[in-house]
């Protein structure tokens, strides 16, 4: 499919437009193009792209947030480990998101033209997720003009808070459609939809949970969320519950470029060899697990293949470039047993674990009714169940109960005496639960609330603290200079995302 996005793709677009007539006579009728694409031909690849980004795109935040670190087989990564953020650091975040969002935009427009509302609703939901992550990394980004390629080859930037407001409106429309839509008239929706197979009620739950996620991101802005919360309650479908993780599986198999994304990137390649010798456990997260007798350690991380002194779970500190570091084989890989079911495993996207922690925080804030301690305990327990800690669900529940009753300050609800302390406890446990499931969200929580107290990189000369945002990629300054320069001088350590108060 022909795709056009901002920056360097502008040159490609201009060149293509200049010779369109000449190329028309050479069109291959058997080659799918944007003109021939229908929603059902796009949906599964878009869903796979969203899930893949959750699985493998946020390596940098996993390192910053004390989850992962580079192994002793690699030299110092000055940009990542030293917080030396430039316009080239993580530059693919921008382009990759705009690519998949452009595909999603095309799907929505095609669905509108063909009067297939189910696809329209799905596209609007996915749009809210993709642009949320763009704002959470860059703050102000092109939104309203982003895909108007006829009138705005150089799209203007919109403020992050305005984009967030419109994302909630997109969810309004998606919710309204899904209340009445059926599979009928939406070509191949049950086959093309590799998340829910055309189940509108499941999509309604996801819309509600995505709305709650956006509101949680906005928790420190002072926004009155009561109206938005009422929309969740009035919808009637509820929120993603226990064991209702949203996953995709378009047909993953043990073949080149066809394996489940997390497995293929961090566990084993198609030849059953180690897929990742770069990422290893951070000593900080290992310490939190080990010091609190948390059995999840053995399910999140892989034991060292060549342990030294019988130490199966060993890591590094972020920014440690010493020659005395242990070898990669003597340290813990990031694809533990919970994430290594096989090359055909479904790829999680929005997990039940994250949903239950969102709900626990919302109850503690007084947004949702319920018992906050009970919701918190359910969220912690869901983490054990998701990881299959102990080998089966009953063992996982037992392990979770023992952990919750340990009396350790990191988990004991009774030791959190103020409302703020309870919020911070929920987020601390969410941090421990989200590793590998979504390595980006803890960076959001860290910036909006300041939890957990992640140690700074030990690299000499590292920046003053974990960065607050990324810088716009250089290609924006090259091909959309007038608009990006209106954003002024951006500092990754002081130019906060609008919701970071």
Coordinates of N, CA, C and O in Angstrom, one line a residue, residues 111-190:
X111 N -13.9 3.0 5.2 CA -15.1 2.5 5.9 C -16.3 3.4 5.8 O -17.4 3.0 5.6
X112 N -16.0 4.7 5.9 CA -17.1 5.7 5.8 C -17.7 5.7 4.4 O -18.9 5.7 4.3
X113 N -16.8 5.7 3.4 CA -17.3 5.7 2.0 C -18.1 4.4 1.7 O -19.1 4.5 0.9
X114 N -17.7 3.3 2.3 CA -18.4 2.0 2.0 C -19.6 1.8 3.0 O -20.2 0.7 2.9
X115 N -19.8 2.7 3.9 CA -20.8 2.6 4.9 C -20.6 1.3 5.8 O -21.6 0.5 5.9
X116 N -19.5 1.2 6.3 CA -19.1 0.1 7.2 C -18.8 0.6 8.6 O -17.6 0.8 8.9
X117 N -19.7 0.9 9.4 CA -19.5 1.7 10.7 C -18.7 0.9 11.7 O -18.0 1.5 12.5
X118 N -18.7 -0.4 11.7 CA -17.9 -1.2 12.7 C -16.4 -0.8 12.5 O -15.7 -0.6 13.5
X119 N -16.0 -0.8 11.3 CA -14.6 -0.4 11.0 C -14.3 1.1 11.4 O -13.2 1.4 11.9
X120 N -15.3 1.9 11.2 CA -15.1 3.3 11.6 C -14.9 3.4 13.1 O -14.0 4.1 13.6
X121 N -15.7 2.7 13.9 CA -15.6 2.7 15.4 C -14.2 2.2 15.8 O -13.6 2.8 16.7
X122 N -13.8 1.1 15.2 CA -12.5 0.5 15.6 C -11.4 1.5 15.2 O -10.4 1.7 16.0
X123 N -11.4 2.1 14.1 CA -10.4 3.1 13.7 C -10.3 4.3 14.7 O -9.2 4.7 15.0
X124 N -11.5 4.7 15.1 CA -11.5 5.8 16.1 C -10.8 5.4 17.4 O -10.1 6.2 18.0
X125 N -11.1 4.2 17.9 CA -10.5 3.7 19.1 C -9.0 3.6 18.9 O -8.3 4.1 19.8
X126 N -8.6 3.0 17.9 CA -7.1 2.9 17.6 C -6.4 4.2 17.5 O -5.3 4.4 18.0
X127 N -7.1 5.2 16.9 CA -6.6 6.5 16.7 C -6.3 7.1 18.1 O -5.2 7.8 18.3
X128 N -7.2 6.9 19.0 CA -7.0 7.5 20.4 C -5.7 7.0 21.0 O -5.0 7.7 21.8
X129 N -5.4 5.7 20.8 CA -4.3 5.1 21.4 C -3.0 5.6 20.8 O -2.1 6.0 21.5
X130 N -2.9 5.6 19.5 CA -1.7 6.0 18.8 C -1.4 7.5 19.1 O -0.2 7.8 19.4
X131 N -2.3 8.3 19.0 CA -2.0 9.8 19.2 C -1.8 10.0 20.7 O -1.0 11.0 21.0
X132 N -2.4 9.3 21.5 CA -2.0 9.4 23.0 C -0.5 9.2 23.2 O 0.1 9.9 23.9
X133 N 0.0 8.1 22.6 CA 1.4 7.8 22.7 C 2.3 8.9 22.1 O 3.4 9.2 22.6
X134 N 1.9 9.4 20.9 CA 2.7 10.5 20.3 C 2.7 11.7 21.3 O 3.8 12.3 21.5
X135 N 1.6 12.1 21.8 CA 1.6 13.2 22.7 C 2.4 12.9 24.0 O 3.2 13.8 24.4
X136 N 2.3 11.7 24.5 CA 3.0 11.4 25.7 C 4.5 11.3 25.5 O 5.3 11.4 26.5
X137 N 5.0 11.3 24.3 CA 6.4 11.4 24.0 C 6.9 12.8 23.6 O 8.0 13.2 23.8
X138 N 6.0 13.5 22.8 CA 6.4 14.8 22.2 C 5.6 16.0 22.7 O 6.0 17.1 22.3
X139 N 4.5 15.8 23.3 CA 3.6 16.9 23.7 C 2.8 17.4 22.5 O 1.8 16.8 22.1
X140 N 3.2 18.5 21.9 CA 2.5 19.0 20.7 C 2.9 18.3 19.5 O 4.1 18.2 19.2
X141 N 2.0 17.9 18.7 CA 2.3 17.1 17.4 C 1.2 17.5 16.4 O 0.1 18.0 16.7
X142 N 1.5 17.3 15.1 CA 0.5 17.4 14.1 C -0.7 16.4 14.3 O -0.5 15.2 14.5
X143 N -1.9 16.9 14.3 CA -3.1 16.1 14.5 C -4.2 16.4 13.6 O -4.5 15.6 12.7
X144 N -4.8 17.6 13.6 CA -5.9 17.9 12.8 C -5.6 17.9 11.3 O -6.4 17.6 10.5
X145 N -4.4 18.4 11.0 CA -3.9 18.4 9.6 C -3.0 17.3 9.2 O -2.5 17.2 8.1
X146 N -2.8 16.3 10.1 CA -1.8 15.3 9.9 C -1.9 14.6 8.6 O -0.9 14.3 8.0
X147 N -3.1 14.2 8.2 CA -3.3 13.4 7.1 C -4.0 14.1 5.9 O -4.5 13.4 5.0
X148 N -4.2 15.4 6.0 CA -4.8 16.1 4.9 C -3.6 16.5 3.9 O -3.2 17.6 3.9
X149 N -3.3 15.5 3.2 CA -2.1 15.6 2.3 C -2.3 16.5 1.1 O -1.4 17.0 0.5
X150 N -3.6 16.8 0.8 CA -3.9 17.7 -0.4 C -3.7 19.1 0.0 O -3.1 19.9 -0.7
X151 N -4.1 19.5 1.2 CA -4.1 20.9 1.6 C -3.0 21.2 2.6 O -2.6 22.4 2.7
X152 N -2.4 20.2 3.2 CA -1.4 20.5 4.3 C -0.3 19.5 4.2 O -0.1 18.6 5.0
X153 N 0.6 19.7 3.2 CA 1.8 18.8 3.1 C 2.7 19.1 4.3 O 3.5 18.2 4.7
X154 N 2.6 20.3 4.9 CA 3.4 20.6 6.0 C 2.4 20.9 7.2 O 2.1 22.1 7.4
X155 N 2.0 19.9 7.9 CA 0.9 20.1 8.8 C 1.3 20.9 10.1 O 2.5 20.8 10.6
X156 N 0.4 21.7 10.6 CA 0.6 22.5 11.8 C 0.6 21.6 13.0 O 0.0 20.5 13.0
X157 N 1.2 22.1 14.1 CA 1.3 21.3 15.3 C 0.1 21.8 16.2 O -0.3 22.9 16.2
X158 N -0.5 20.8 16.9 CA -1.6 21.1 17.8 C -1.2 20.8 19.2 O -0.4 19.9 19.5
X159 N -1.7 21.6 20.1 CA -1.3 21.4 21.5 C -1.8 20.1 22.1 O -2.9 19.6 21.8
X160 N -1.0 19.5 22.9 CA -1.2 18.2 23.5 C -2.6 18.1 24.2 O -3.3 17.1 24.0
X161 N -2.9 19.1 25.0 CA -4.2 19.1 25.7 C -5.4 19.2 24.8 O -6.4 18.6 25.1
X162 N -5.2 19.9 23.6 CA -6.3 20.0 22.7 C -6.5 18.6 22.0 O -7.6 18.2 21.7
X163 N -5.4 17.9 21.7 CA -5.5 16.6 21.1 C -6.2 15.6 22.0 O -7.1 14.9 21.7
X164 N -5.8 15.7 23.3 CA -6.4 14.8 24.3 C -7.9 15.0 24.4 O -8.7 14.1 24.4
X165 N -8.3 16.3 24.3 CA -9.8 16.6 24.4 C -10.5 15.9 23.2 O -11.6 15.4 23.3
X166 N -9.8 16.0 22.0 CA -10.5 15.5 20.8 C -10.4 13.9 20.8 O -11.4 13.3 20.3
X167 N -9.4 13.3 21.5 CA -9.4 11.9 21.6 C -10.6 11.4 22.4 O -11.2 10.3 22.0
X168 N -11.0 12.1 23.4 CA -12.2 11.7 24.2 C -13.4 11.8 23.3 O -14.3 11.0 23.4
X169 N -13.5 12.8 22.4 CA -14.6 12.9 21.5 C -14.6 11.8 20.5 O -15.7 11.3 20.1
X170 N -13.4 11.3 20.0 CA -13.4 10.2 19.1 C -14.0 9.0 19.8 O -14.7 8.2 19.2
X171 N -13.7 8.8 21.1 CA -14.2 7.7 21.8 C -15.7 7.8 22.0 O -16.5 6.8 22.0
X172 N -16.3 9.0 22.1 CA -17.7 9.2 22.1 C -18.4 8.6 20.9 O -19.4 7.9 21.0
X173 N -17.8 9.0 19.7 CA -18.4 8.5 18.5 C -18.2 7.0 18.4 O -19.2 6.3 18.0
X174 N -17.1 6.4 18.7 CA -16.9 5.0 18.7 C -17.9 4.3 19.6 O -18.5 3.3 19.2
X175 N -18.1 4.8 20.8 CA -19.0 4.2 21.7 C -20.4 4.2 21.2 O -21.2 3.2 21.3
X176 N -20.9 5.3 20.6 CA -22.2 5.4 20.0 C -22.4 4.4 18.9 O -23.5 3.8 18.8
X177 N -21.4 4.3 18.0 CA -21.5 3.3 16.9 C -21.7 1.9 17.5 O -22.5 1.1 17.0
X178 N -20.8 1.5 18.4 CA -20.7 0.2 18.9 C -22.0 -0.3 19.7 O -22.2 -1.5 19.8
X179 N -22.7 0.6 20.1 CA -24.0 0.3 20.9 C -25.0 -0.3 19.9 O -25.9 -1.1 20.4
X180 N -24.9 0.0 18.7 CA -26.0 -0.5 17.7 C -25.4 -1.3 16.6 O -26.2 -2.0 15.9
X181 N -24.1 -1.4 16.4 CA -23.6 -2.0 15.2 C -23.6 -3.5 15.3 O -23.6 -4.1 16.4
X182 N -23.7 -4.2 14.2 CA -23.6 -5.6 14.1 C -22.6 -6.0 13.0 O -22.1 -5.1 12.2
X183 N -22.2 -7.2 12.9 CA -21.3 -7.6 11.9 C -21.9 -7.5 10.5 O -21.1 -7.3 9.5
X184 N -23.2 -7.5 10.3 CA -23.8 -7.4 9.0 C -23.5 -6.1 8.3 O -23.6 -5.1 8.9
X185 N -23.1 -6.3 7.1 CA -22.7 -5.1 6.3 C -21.3 -4.6 6.4 O -20.9 -3.7 5.7
X186 N -20.6 -5.2 7.4 CA -19.2 -4.9 7.6 C -18.3 -6.1 7.1 O -18.1 -7.0 7.8
X187 N -17.9 -6.0 5.9 CA -17.3 -7.1 5.2 C -16.2 -7.8 6.0 O -15.3 -7.1 6.4
X188 N -16.4 -9.1 6.2 CA -15.4 -9.9 6.8 C -14.9 -9.4 8.2 O -13.8 -9.7 8.6
X189 N -15.7 -8.7 8.9 CA -15.2 -8.1 10.2 C -14.8 -9.2 11.2 O -13.9 -9.1 11.9
X190 N -15.5 -10.4 11.1 CA -15.2 -11.4 12.1 C -13.9 -12.1 11.8 O -13.2 -12.6 12.7

